[in-house]
Amino acid sequence: MENKTLDIRGMTCAACAQRIEKTVKKLPGISQASVNLASEKLFVEYDSSLNLSDIKNAVSKIGYEAAEKTEYSDVTIPIGGMTCAACARRVEKAVGKLEGVESSSVNFATEKATIAYDPRKVRLSAIKAAIEKAGYQALEVNKADAADEDRLRKQQEIKTLWTKFITSAVFSLPLLYIAMAPMISFIRLPFPSAIEPMNYPLAYALTELILTAPVIGVGYKFYAIGFKALFQRSPNMDSLIAIGTTAAVLYSIYNTFQIAAGHFMAVDALYFESAGVIITLILLGKSLEAVSKGRTSEAIKKLMGLAPKTAVILENGQEKEIPIDEVEIGDIILVKPGDKIPVDGTVTGGHTSIDESMLTGESMPVDKKEGDPVYAASLNTTGVIQFKAEKIGSDTALAQIIKLVEDAQGSKAPIAQMADIVSGYFVPVVCVIALLAGIGWYFGTAGDLKFALTIFISVLVIACPCALGLATPTAIMVGTGKGAENGILIKGGEALETAHKINTIVFDKTGTITEGKPKVTDVLVAGSVSKDRLLQLTASAERGSEHPLGQAIVLGAKESGLTLLEAEQFDSLTGRGIKARLEGEDILAGNRKLMDEQNISLAGMEEISDRLAEEGKTPMYVAINGELAGIVAVADVVKESSRAAIERLHKMGIEVAMITGDNKKTAAAIAKQVGIDRVLAEVLPQDKSNEVKKLQSENRKVAMVGDGINDAPALAQADIGIAIGSGTDVAMESADIVLMRSDLMDVPAAIDLSKHTIRNIKQNLFWAFGYNVIGIPIAAGVLHLLFNGPLLNPMFAAAAMSLSSVSVLTNALRLKRFRPDTGKR
């Protein structure tokens, strides 16, 4: 089956939507079709016997236009060489300027660019060239071993940073000692007599220069990247470090020449130790930052590590172990107890229990027999099974989950926009503040260059765009990863942010609040027809229906040992029932609305129908040849978790509504069982999205929870669409959040996770903004000016800058302690 969403143009009212839906459903090969008037979209499911052009032509013939959305290619490119949020912003701008690029989002935390582009207008090579031109590296994409390479590259980066830090520390610690020891008057520290600053000032200065040189060499990238960005009029954090430390070193070298010329008092104006210690502290901060960033993506690493590397296939009855990459669709795979399932498929032999917790978060193993699906990376616990490989490589459920989580971690939440805007202007503004502060203090102190230089360097070094750039993406990375661990797949930062604002949740009834596996409970006759005959005719008529109630009646007839008849004619009447012809008799089965449309009297059966509805059963009227023949009642069992989930949502202050096509009394009975506040009953599938829209018009933030294709328009219309993992592909594609289990306790868990994540982001942003708002004025000497307070030493400024990024990352990692209240775990 193929699933497509088409844009429809020319609709003016609900009648237009119904007309299109009816026309499309008549086409051979159409499984499901649903038109959403609000979004002007057609959701359609069809088999390979039908071409998409046939659907477009059918819509065109009745006066409307159906068009596919512009197909953009999505690519995620790892970026090398970024050092701060300003770098990410620069790459975004460079790529975004290209014609054919629909969107460009660079995540500094993951060091990846997510780009949507029209391949007919721009090539991937041109996008990479734009990244390279901006001064960064566009690393390999879409390789089978890209994940492993990315992990190895980051491990190597961490190792390199630690090596650089240790090397710089070896030289900067004695440099700091030599610079500071003579200034400590209250204690006599041991000091080499050959370089006493008062007796041998030139030897003292040259020793400091010799110790500083290796530190500058180790930190050469700050200068290579920083000055390049500065010359390209796009300064970044490296530019601030490069300018500040270069000013300190050049001023110190100038004073070394002054000492050599006999001006020995210049020994008090050496800043070598500031440059050396600043670079050392920033390398320490970068090392800690890289380690912390690695920990934020542990969820992805865990998922990637789940898949086995080999599979045992059966060839001519013989077992053969092959690499996982060589498995082909159709291979018969053998899995023994304790082994992991290598790819997705269907069991062809054997019986076992499989632990699918890696996919669903459900700890209890699931029994598997012939015909049941199995999924890659789940664990076979007991028996030996054989299964046929059906999805391999990037098509497996695990690969899809990894892709979804990676996309979510690389996305941006709306709350990040302010930080992005500030980061874009941050470095140039800091450079101006540092320059103005330095010049102001130079003239304010009657030409005290040392004092002015201290201010200039401190302002440059303390400023930190990194904390701003890391505040949002790190929390999103941890939050979405934590959700995936618990079977809650959140498709992006926007969904994660919006979820915490939800104040109304609408649940579909069948398959969401209820099990979706209804059973026949009552067969009541009116007239001469027998119960068995009534059930046989109704089941035979419903045989062509895909509605859960119809399928329940078919199953009920089979369980009663009745033979089903072949229908000569069948029509599905959306939201009302079905119409069929069997053995020359016209059969109608459906709700009261259908009977009223056909002018069929319900005399004597309405009270019975109402009573059944009050019991939570769904009564279906059956008419034969225009006369009422009886009622077949079906009941759908409420899920165990439904009531607990709704109680939890009420405690969170969220109003809960239920939407269903069932009659009001049946819906009210179900709602009473689970404690639902508001019931939207007798709603046609195409009108579900309109009901959601009505709630939104009341200034409510609405989430829709559903599992079927007829829920897709409503899922798309809602502020947040939540799909049950057992539902259809269309529902899951239309949703913002996918719950891998059918446990409704995951709905409040998802909202709770959103609230924790947004709270964490706000804390990060508060710290990042607060740090810079307070730190930069102190570095500029405001306290000294107003209260004759102390000046900020550039070395302390460097330490504060490094720790600001680490603190933001550490706070984001606190989300790893999140434990959803699911009522079971």
PDB file of N, CA and C in Angstrom, residues 30-113:
ATOM      1  N   ILE A  30      -8.287   1.885  -4.216  1.00  0.00           N
ATOM      2  CA  ILE A  30      -8.274   2.813  -3.078  1.00  0.00           C
ATOM      3  C   ILE A  30      -8.661   2.072  -1.811  1.00  0.00           C
ATOM      4  N   SER A  31      -7.803   2.141  -0.816  1.00  0.00           N
ATOM      5  CA  SER A  31      -8.100   1.497   0.458  1.00  0.00           C
ATOM      6  C   SER A  31      -8.785   2.474   1.406  1.00  0.00           C
ATOM      7  N   GLN A  32      -8.232   3.682   1.515  1.00  0.00           N
ATOM      8  CA  GLN A  32      -8.790   4.710   2.387  1.00  0.00           C
ATOM      9  C   GLN A  32      -8.590   6.062   1.730  1.00  0.00           C
ATOM     10  N   ALA A  33      -9.532   6.985   1.985  1.00  0.00           N
ATOM     11  CA  ALA A  33      -9.400   8.357   1.482  1.00  0.00           C
ATOM     12  C   ALA A  33     -10.098   9.285   2.453  1.00  0.00           C
ATOM     13  N   SER A  34      -9.452  10.384   2.790  1.00  0.00           N
ATOM     14  CA  SER A  34     -10.025  11.335   3.737  1.00  0.00           C
ATOM     15  C   SER A  34      -9.599  12.744   3.343  1.00  0.00           C
ATOM     16  N   VAL A  35     -10.578  13.661   3.261  1.00  0.00           N
ATOM     17  CA  VAL A  35     -10.302  15.041   2.872  1.00  0.00           C
ATOM     18  C   VAL A  35     -10.467  15.953   4.078  1.00  0.00           C
ATOM     19  N   ASN A  36      -9.462  16.795   4.306  1.00  0.00           N
ATOM     20  CA  ASN A  36      -9.501  17.772   5.390  1.00  0.00           C
ATOM     21  C   ASN A  36      -9.735  19.154   4.786  1.00  0.00           C
ATOM     22  N   LEU A  37     -10.950  19.698   4.999  1.00  0.00           N
ATOM     23  CA  LEU A  37     -11.288  20.998   4.429  1.00  0.00           C
ATOM     24  C   LEU A  37     -10.419  22.102   5.018  1.00  0.00           C
ATOM     25  N   ALA A  38     -10.136  22.001   6.331  1.00  0.00           N
ATOM     26  CA  ALA A  38      -9.373  23.056   7.013  1.00  0.00           C
ATOM     27  C   ALA A  38      -7.970  23.218   6.434  1.00  0.00           C
ATOM     28  N   SER A  39      -7.290  22.091   6.220  1.00  0.00           N
ATOM     29  CA  SER A  39      -5.912  22.161   5.701  1.00  0.00           C
ATOM     30  C   SER A  39      -5.859  22.000   4.188  1.00  0.00           C
ATOM     31  N   GLU A  40      -7.038  21.736   3.567  1.00  0.00           N
ATOM     32  CA  GLU A  40      -7.138  21.549   2.115  1.00  0.00           C
ATOM     33  C   GLU A  40      -6.205  20.446   1.635  1.00  0.00           C
ATOM     34  N   LYS A  41      -6.299  19.307   2.318  1.00  0.00           N
ATOM     35  CA  LYS A  41      -5.442  18.175   1.964  1.00  0.00           C
ATOM     36  C   LYS A  41      -6.267  16.906   1.806  1.00  0.00           C
ATOM     37  N   LEU A  42      -5.787  16.044   0.916  1.00  0.00           N
ATOM     38  CA  LEU A  42      -6.381  14.725   0.710  1.00  0.00           C
ATOM     39  C   LEU A  42      -5.377  13.682   1.178  1.00  0.00           C
ATOM     40  N   PHE A  43      -5.793  12.884   2.178  1.00  0.00           N
ATOM     41  CA  PHE A  43      -4.968  11.778   2.671  1.00  0.00           C
ATOM     42  C   PHE A  43      -5.496  10.507   2.006  1.00  0.00           C
ATOM     43  N   VAL A  44      -4.645   9.808   1.279  1.00  0.00           N
ATOM     44  CA  VAL A  44      -5.117   8.651   0.523  1.00  0.00           C
ATOM     45  C   VAL A  44      -4.173   7.466   0.679  1.00  0.00           C
ATOM     46  N   GLU A  45      -4.762   6.260   0.729  1.00  0.00           N
ATOM     47  CA  GLU A  45      -4.010   5.008   0.807  1.00  0.00           C
ATOM     48  C   GLU A  45      -4.482   4.137  -0.351  1.00  0.00           C
ATOM     49  N   TYR A  46      -3.543   3.684  -1.199  1.00  0.00           N
ATOM     50  CA  TYR A  46      -3.943   2.947  -2.403  1.00  0.00           C
ATOM     51  C   TYR A  46      -2.897   1.888  -2.728  1.00  0.00           C
ATOM     52  N   ASP A  47      -3.322   0.870  -3.512  1.00  0.00           N
ATOM     53  CA  ASP A  47      -2.383  -0.203  -3.842  1.00  0.00           C
ATOM     54  C   ASP A  47      -1.688   0.078  -5.168  1.00  0.00           C
ATOM     55  N   SER A  48      -0.746  -0.789  -5.508  1.00  0.00           N
ATOM     56  CA  SER A  48       0.135  -0.564  -6.670  1.00  0.00           C
ATOM     57  C   SER A  48      -0.594  -0.633  -8.010  1.00  0.00           C
ATOM     58  N   SER A  49      -1.838  -1.125  -8.018  1.00  0.00           N
ATOM     59  CA  SER A  49      -2.584  -1.211  -9.280  1.00  0.00           C
ATOM     60  C   SER A  49      -3.055   0.161  -9.757  1.00  0.00           C
ATOM     61  N   LEU A  50      -2.954   1.158  -8.882  1.00  0.00           N
ATOM     62  CA  LEU A  50      -3.442   2.502  -9.190  1.00  0.00           C
ATOM     63  C   LEU A  50      -2.277   3.486  -9.232  1.00  0.00           C
ATOM     64  N   ASN A  51      -2.285   4.364 -10.223  1.00  0.00           N
ATOM     65  CA  ASN A  51      -1.266   5.400 -10.325  1.00  0.00           C
ATOM     66  C   ASN A  51      -1.757   6.675  -9.653  1.00  0.00           C
ATOM     67  N   LEU A  52      -0.820   7.466  -9.130  1.00  0.00           N
ATOM     68  CA  LEU A  52      -1.182   8.724  -8.484  1.00  0.00           C
ATOM     69  C   LEU A  52      -1.860   9.659  -9.482  1.00  0.00           C
ATOM     70  N   SER A  53      -1.455   9.576 -10.755  1.00  0.00           N
ATOM     71  CA  SER A  53      -2.059  10.426 -11.788  1.00  0.00           C
ATOM     72  C   SER A  53      -3.548  10.133 -11.956  1.00  0.00           C
ATOM     73  N   ASP A  54      -3.960   8.862 -11.710  1.00  0.00           N
ATOM     74  CA  ASP A  54      -5.381   8.506 -11.810  1.00  0.00           C
ATOM     75  C   ASP A  54      -6.188   9.252 -10.743  1.00  0.00           C
ATOM     76  N   ILE A  55      -5.611   9.371  -9.547  1.00  0.00           N
ATOM     77  CA  ILE A  55      -6.289  10.080  -8.456  1.00  0.00           C
ATOM     78  C   ILE A  55      -6.398  11.567  -8.806  1.00  0.00           C
ATOM     79  N   LYS A  56      -5.303  12.139  -9.303  1.00  0.00           N
ATOM     80  CA  LYS A  56      -5.305  13.561  -9.682  1.00  0.00           C
ATOM     81  C   LYS A  56      -6.340  13.830 -10.772  1.00  0.00           C
ATOM     82  N   ASN A  57      -6.398  12.936 -11.773  1.00  0.00           N
ATOM     83  CA  ASN A  57      -7.349  13.119 -12.877  1.00  0.00           C
ATOM     84  C   ASN A  57      -8.788  13.035 -12.400  1.00  0.00           C
ATOM     85  N   ALA A  58      -9.049  12.099 -11.469  1.00  0.00           N
ATOM     86  CA  ALA A  58     -10.410  11.948 -10.943  1.00  0.00           C
ATOM     87  C   ALA A  58     -10.848  13.211 -10.212  1.00  0.00           C
ATOM     88  N   VAL A  59      -9.936  13.805  -9.451  1.00  0.00           N
ATOM     89  CA  VAL A  59     -10.251  15.042  -8.730  1.00  0.00           C
ATOM     90  C   VAL A  59     -10.444  16.193  -9.709  1.00  0.00           C
ATOM     91  N   SER A  60      -9.612  16.207 -10.762  1.00  0.00           N
ATOM     92  CA  SER A  60      -9.679  17.265 -11.776  1.00  0.00           C
ATOM     93  C   SER A  60     -11.010  17.248 -12.532  1.00  0.00           C
ATOM     94  N   LYS A  61     -11.531  16.031 -12.805  1.00  0.00           N
ATOM     95  CA  LYS A  61     -12.783  15.898 -13.576  1.00  0.00           C
ATOM     96  C   LYS A  61     -13.984  16.497 -12.853  1.00  0.00           C
ATOM     97  N   ILE A  62     -13.930  16.587 -11.527  1.00  0.00           N
ATOM     98  CA  ILE A  62     -15.077  17.142 -10.803  1.00  0.00           C
ATOM     99  C   ILE A  62     -14.841  18.603 -10.406  1.00  0.00           C
ATOM    100  N   GLY A  63     -13.808  19.232 -11.027  1.00  0.00           N
ATOM    101  CA  GLY A  63     -13.627  20.670 -10.880  1.00  0.00           C
ATOM    102  C   GLY A  63     -12.654  21.142  -9.828  1.00  0.00           C
ATOM    103  N   TYR A  64     -11.811  20.234  -9.324  1.00  0.00           N
ATOM    104  CA  TYR A  64     -10.836  20.633  -8.314  1.00  0.00           C
ATOM    105  C   TYR A  64      -9.434  20.273  -8.806  1.00  0.00           C
ATOM    106  N   GLU A  65      -8.433  20.718  -8.094  1.00  0.00           N
ATOM    107  CA  GLU A  65      -7.050  20.437  -8.492  1.00  0.00           C
ATOM    108  C   GLU A  65      -6.315  19.738  -7.364  1.00  0.00           C
ATOM    109  N   ALA A  66      -5.692  18.620  -7.689  1.00  0.00           N
ATOM    110  CA  ALA A  66      -4.889  17.871  -6.716  1.00  0.00           C
ATOM    111  C   ALA A  66      -3.433  17.945  -7.140  1.00  0.00           C
ATOM    112  N   ALA A  67      -2.579  18.368  -6.231  1.00  0.00           N
ATOM    113  CA  ALA A  67      -1.153  18.509  -6.573  1.00  0.00           C
ATOM    114  C   ALA A  67      -0.303  17.969  -5.437  1.00  0.00           C
ATOM    115  N   GLU A  68       0.800  17.330  -5.801  1.00  0.00           N
ATOM    116  CA  GLU A  68       1.758  16.873  -4.797  1.00  0.00           C
ATOM    117  C   GLU A  68       2.524  18.067  -4.255  1.00  0.00           C
ATOM    118  N   LYS A  69       2.846  17.986  -2.979  1.00  0.00           N
ATOM    119  CA  LYS A  69       3.685  19.033  -2.399  1.00  0.00           C
ATOM    120  C   LYS A  69       5.079  18.957  -3.046  1.00  0.00           C
ATOM    121  N   THR A  70       5.727  20.130  -3.136  1.00  0.00           N
ATOM    122  CA  THR A  70       7.080  20.138  -3.683  1.00  0.00           C
ATOM    123  C   THR A  70       7.950  19.180  -2.883  1.00  0.00           C
ATOM    124  N   GLU A  71       8.549  18.237  -3.584  1.00  0.00           N
ATOM    125  CA  GLU A  71       9.350  17.225  -2.902  1.00  0.00           C
ATOM    126  C   GLU A  71      10.758  17.758  -2.645  1.00  0.00           C
ATOM    127  N   TYR A  72      11.013  18.118  -1.414  1.00  0.00           N
ATOM    128  CA  TYR A  72      12.347  18.572  -1.040  1.00  0.00           C
ATOM    129  C   TYR A  72      13.166  17.388  -0.524  1.00  0.00           C
ATOM    130  N   SER A  73      14.424  17.400  -0.856  1.00  0.00           N
ATOM    131  CA  SER A  73      15.328  16.392  -0.305  1.00  0.00           C
ATOM    132  C   SER A  73      15.868  16.907   1.022  1.00  0.00           C
ATOM    133  N   ASP A  74      15.954  16.014   1.971  1.00  0.00           N
ATOM    134  CA  ASP A  74      16.511  16.376   3.274  1.00  0.00           C
ATOM    135  C   ASP A  74      17.879  15.741   3.434  1.00  0.00           C
ATOM    136  N   VAL A  75      18.827  16.507   3.928  1.00  0.00           N
ATOM    137  CA  VAL A  75      20.169  15.972   4.145  1.00  0.00           C
ATOM    138  C   VAL A  75      20.717  16.519   5.451  1.00  0.00           C
ATOM    139  N   THR A  76      21.425  15.676   6.167  1.00  0.00           N
ATOM    140  CA  THR A  76      22.091  16.096   7.406  1.00  0.00           C
ATOM    141  C   THR A  76      23.598  16.003   7.178  1.00  0.00           C
ATOM    142  N   ILE A  77      24.278  17.136   7.272  1.00  0.00           N
ATOM    143  CA  ILE A  77      25.711  17.204   6.983  1.00  0.00           C
ATOM    144  C   ILE A  77      26.483  17.503   8.266  1.00  0.00           C
ATOM    145  N   PRO A  78      27.359  16.604   8.714  1.00  0.00           N
ATOM    146  CA  PRO A  78      28.228  16.923   9.856  1.00  0.00           C
ATOM    147  C   PRO A  78      29.166  18.076   9.486  1.00  0.00           C
ATOM    148  N   ILE A  79      29.302  19.037  10.384  1.00  0.00           N
ATOM    149  CA  ILE A  79      30.128  20.218  10.124  1.00  0.00           C
ATOM    150  C   ILE A  79      31.358  20.184  11.019  1.00  0.00           C
ATOM    151  N   GLY A  80      32.516  20.356  10.418  1.00  0.00           N
ATOM    152  CA  GLY A  80      33.758  20.416  11.175  1.00  0.00           C
ATOM    153  C   GLY A  80      34.259  21.839  11.271  1.00  0.00           C
ATOM    154  N   GLY A  81      34.898  22.177  12.406  1.00  0.00           N
ATOM    155  CA  GLY A  81      35.515  23.493  12.546  1.00  0.00           C
ATOM    156  C   GLY A  81      34.684  24.518  13.276  1.00  0.00           C
ATOM    157  N   MET A  82      33.443  24.185  13.685  1.00  0.00           N
ATOM    158  CA  MET A  82      32.623  25.153  14.427  1.00  0.00           C
ATOM    159  C   MET A  82      33.109  25.215  15.875  1.00  0.00           C
ATOM    160  N   THR A  83      33.167  26.424  16.405  1.00  0.00           N
ATOM    161  CA  THR A  83      33.644  26.578  17.785  1.00  0.00           C
ATOM    162  C   THR A  83      32.635  27.275  18.680  1.00  0.00           C
ATOM    163  N   CYS A  84      31.607  27.898  18.106  1.00  0.00           N
ATOM    164  CA  CYS A  84      30.613  28.582  18.930  1.00  0.00           C
ATOM    165  C   CYS A  84      29.331  28.778  18.138  1.00  0.00           C
ATOM    166  N   ALA A  85      28.317  29.349  18.808  1.00  0.00           N
ATOM    167  CA  ALA A  85      27.017  29.547  18.177  1.00  0.00           C
ATOM    168  C   ALA A  85      27.098  30.491  16.983  1.00  0.00           C
ATOM    169  N   ALA A  86      28.050  31.437  17.026  1.00  0.00           N
ATOM    170  CA  ALA A  86      28.204  32.364  15.908  1.00  0.00           C
ATOM    171  C   ALA A  86      28.629  31.617  14.641  1.00  0.00           C
ATOM    172  N   CYS A  87      29.423  30.556  14.796  1.00  0.00           N
ATOM    173  CA  CYS A  87      29.829  29.738  13.654  1.00  0.00           C
ATOM    174  C   CYS A  87      28.603  29.059  13.036  1.00  0.00           C
ATOM    175  N   ALA A  88      27.755  28.488  13.912  1.00  0.00           N
ATOM    176  CA  ALA A  88      26.545  27.818  13.431  1.00  0.00           C
ATOM    177  C   ALA A  88      25.668  28.793  12.656  1.00  0.00           C
ATOM    178  N   ARG A  89      25.533  29.995  13.190  1.00  0.00           N
ATOM    179  CA  ARG A  89      24.732  31.029  12.536  1.00  0.00           C
ATOM    180  C   ARG A  89      25.313  31.384  11.168  1.00  0.00           C
ATOM    181  N   ARG A  90      26.622  31.410  11.094  1.00  0.00           N
ATOM    182  CA  ARG A  90      27.287  31.767   9.836  1.00  0.00           C
ATOM    183  C   ARG A  90      27.049  30.706   8.763  1.00  0.00           C
ATOM    184  N   VAL A  91      27.146  29.430   9.150  1.00  0.00           N
ATOM    185  CA  VAL A  91      26.891  28.338   8.203  1.00  0.00           C
ATOM    186  C   VAL A  91      25.443  28.388   7.727  1.00  0.00           C
ATOM    187  N   GLU A  92      24.520  28.627   8.639  1.00  0.00           N
ATOM    188  CA  GLU A  92      23.097  28.738   8.302  1.00  0.00           C
ATOM    189  C   GLU A  92      22.884  29.796   7.232  1.00  0.00           C
ATOM    190  N   LYS A  93      23.483  30.966   7.441  1.00  0.00           N
ATOM    191  CA  LYS A  93      23.315  32.070   6.488  1.00  0.00           C
ATOM    192  C   LYS A  93      23.916  31.731   5.127  1.00  0.00           C
ATOM    193  N   ALA A  94      25.103  31.120   5.153  1.00  0.00           N
ATOM    194  CA  ALA A  94      25.795  30.798   3.902  1.00  0.00           C
ATOM    195  C   ALA A  94      24.976  29.825   3.052  1.00  0.00           C
ATOM    196  N   VAL A  95      24.417  28.802   3.687  1.00  0.00           N
ATOM    197  CA  VAL A  95      23.632  27.805   2.967  1.00  0.00           C
ATOM    198  C   VAL A  95      22.260  28.360   2.592  1.00  0.00           C
ATOM    199  N   GLY A  96      21.659  29.136   3.520  1.00  0.00           N
ATOM    200  CA  GLY A  96      20.321  29.674   3.294  1.00  0.00           C
ATOM    201  C   GLY A  96      20.238  30.616   2.116  1.00  0.00           C
ATOM    202  N   LYS A  97      21.368  31.213   1.714  1.00  0.00           N
ATOM    203  CA  LYS A  97      21.373  32.146   0.579  1.00  0.00           C
ATOM    204  C   LYS A  97      21.268  31.444  -0.770  1.00  0.00           C
ATOM    205  N   LEU A  98      21.538  30.128  -0.794  1.00  0.00           N
ATOM    206  CA  LEU A  98      21.532  29.393  -2.058  1.00  0.00           C
ATOM    207  C   LEU A  98      20.120  29.249  -2.601  1.00  0.00           C
ATOM    208  N   GLU A  99      19.966  29.461  -3.894  1.00  0.00           N
ATOM    209  CA  GLU A  99      18.654  29.275  -4.524  1.00  0.00           C
ATOM    210  C   GLU A  99      18.297  27.782  -4.500  1.00  0.00           C
ATOM    211  N   GLY A 100      17.086  27.479  -4.070  1.00  0.00           N
ATOM    212  CA  GLY A 100      16.642  26.093  -4.003  1.00  0.00           C
ATOM    213  C   GLY A 100      16.719  25.502  -2.611  1.00  0.00           C
ATOM    214  N   VAL A 101      17.361  26.228  -1.674  1.00  0.00           N
ATOM    215  CA  VAL A 101      17.407  25.759  -0.285  1.00  0.00           C
ATOM    216  C   VAL A 101      16.166  26.264   0.430  1.00  0.00           C
ATOM    217  N   GLU A 102      15.314  25.341   0.854  1.00  0.00           N
ATOM    218  CA  GLU A 102      14.065  25.697   1.523  1.00  0.00           C
ATOM    219  C   GLU A 102      14.313  26.077   2.979  1.00  0.00           C
ATOM    220  N   SER A 103      15.139  25.314   3.669  1.00  0.00           N
ATOM    221  CA  SER A 103      15.442  25.620   5.066  1.00  0.00           C
ATOM    222  C   SER A 103      16.836  25.126   5.414  1.00  0.00           C
ATOM    223  N   SER A 104      17.467  25.840   6.329  1.00  0.00           N
ATOM    224  CA  SER A 104      18.810  25.474   6.770  1.00  0.00           C
ATOM    225  C   SER A 104      18.885  25.689   8.275  1.00  0.00           C
ATOM    226  N   SER A 105      19.169  24.614   9.003  1.00  0.00           N
ATOM    227  CA  SER A 105      19.247  24.701  10.463  1.00  0.00           C
ATOM    228  C   SER A 105      20.524  24.014  10.927  1.00  0.00           C
ATOM    229  N   VAL A 106      21.370  24.759  11.600  1.00  0.00           N
ATOM    230  CA  VAL A 106      22.643  24.222  12.093  1.00  0.00           C
ATOM    231  C   VAL A 106      22.586  24.125  13.606  1.00  0.00           C
ATOM    232  N   ASN A 107      22.831  22.941  14.100  1.00  0.00           N
ATOM    233  CA  ASN A 107      22.803  22.686  15.539  1.00  0.00           C
ATOM    234  C   ASN A 107      24.236  22.626  16.047  1.00  0.00           C
ATOM    235  N   PHE A 108      24.595  23.619  16.874  1.00  0.00           N
ATOM    236  CA  PHE A 108      25.968  23.677  17.379  1.00  0.00           C
ATOM    237  C   PHE A 108      26.275  22.505  18.303  1.00  0.00           C
ATOM    238  N   ALA A 109      25.252  22.051  19.042  1.00  0.00           N
ATOM    239  CA  ALA A 109      25.470  20.955  19.992  1.00  0.00           C
ATOM    240  C   ALA A 109      25.786  19.645  19.281  1.00  0.00           C
ATOM    241  N   THR A 110      25.056  19.352  18.193  1.00  0.00           N
ATOM    242  CA  THR A 110      25.303  18.102  17.465  1.00  0.00           C
ATOM    243  C   THR A 110      26.340  18.276  16.365  1.00  0.00           C
ATOM    244  N   GLU A 111      26.685  19.546  16.066  1.00  0.00           N
ATOM    245  CA  GLU A 111      27.640  19.871  14.999  1.00  0.00           C
ATOM    246  C   GLU A 111      27.170  19.328  13.660  1.00  0.00           C
ATOM    247  N   LYS A 112      25.875  19.520  13.394  1.00  0.00           N
ATOM    248  CA  LYS A 112      25.291  19.042  12.137  1.00  0.00           C
ATOM    249  C   LYS A 112      24.368  20.092  11.550  1.00  0.00           C
ATOM    250  N   ALA A 113      24.332  20.132  10.206  1.00  0.00           N
ATOM    251  CA  ALA A 113      23.407  21.017   9.497  1.00  0.00           C
ATOM    252  C   ALA A 113      22.302  20.163   8.897  1.00  0.00           C
TER     253      ALA A 113
END
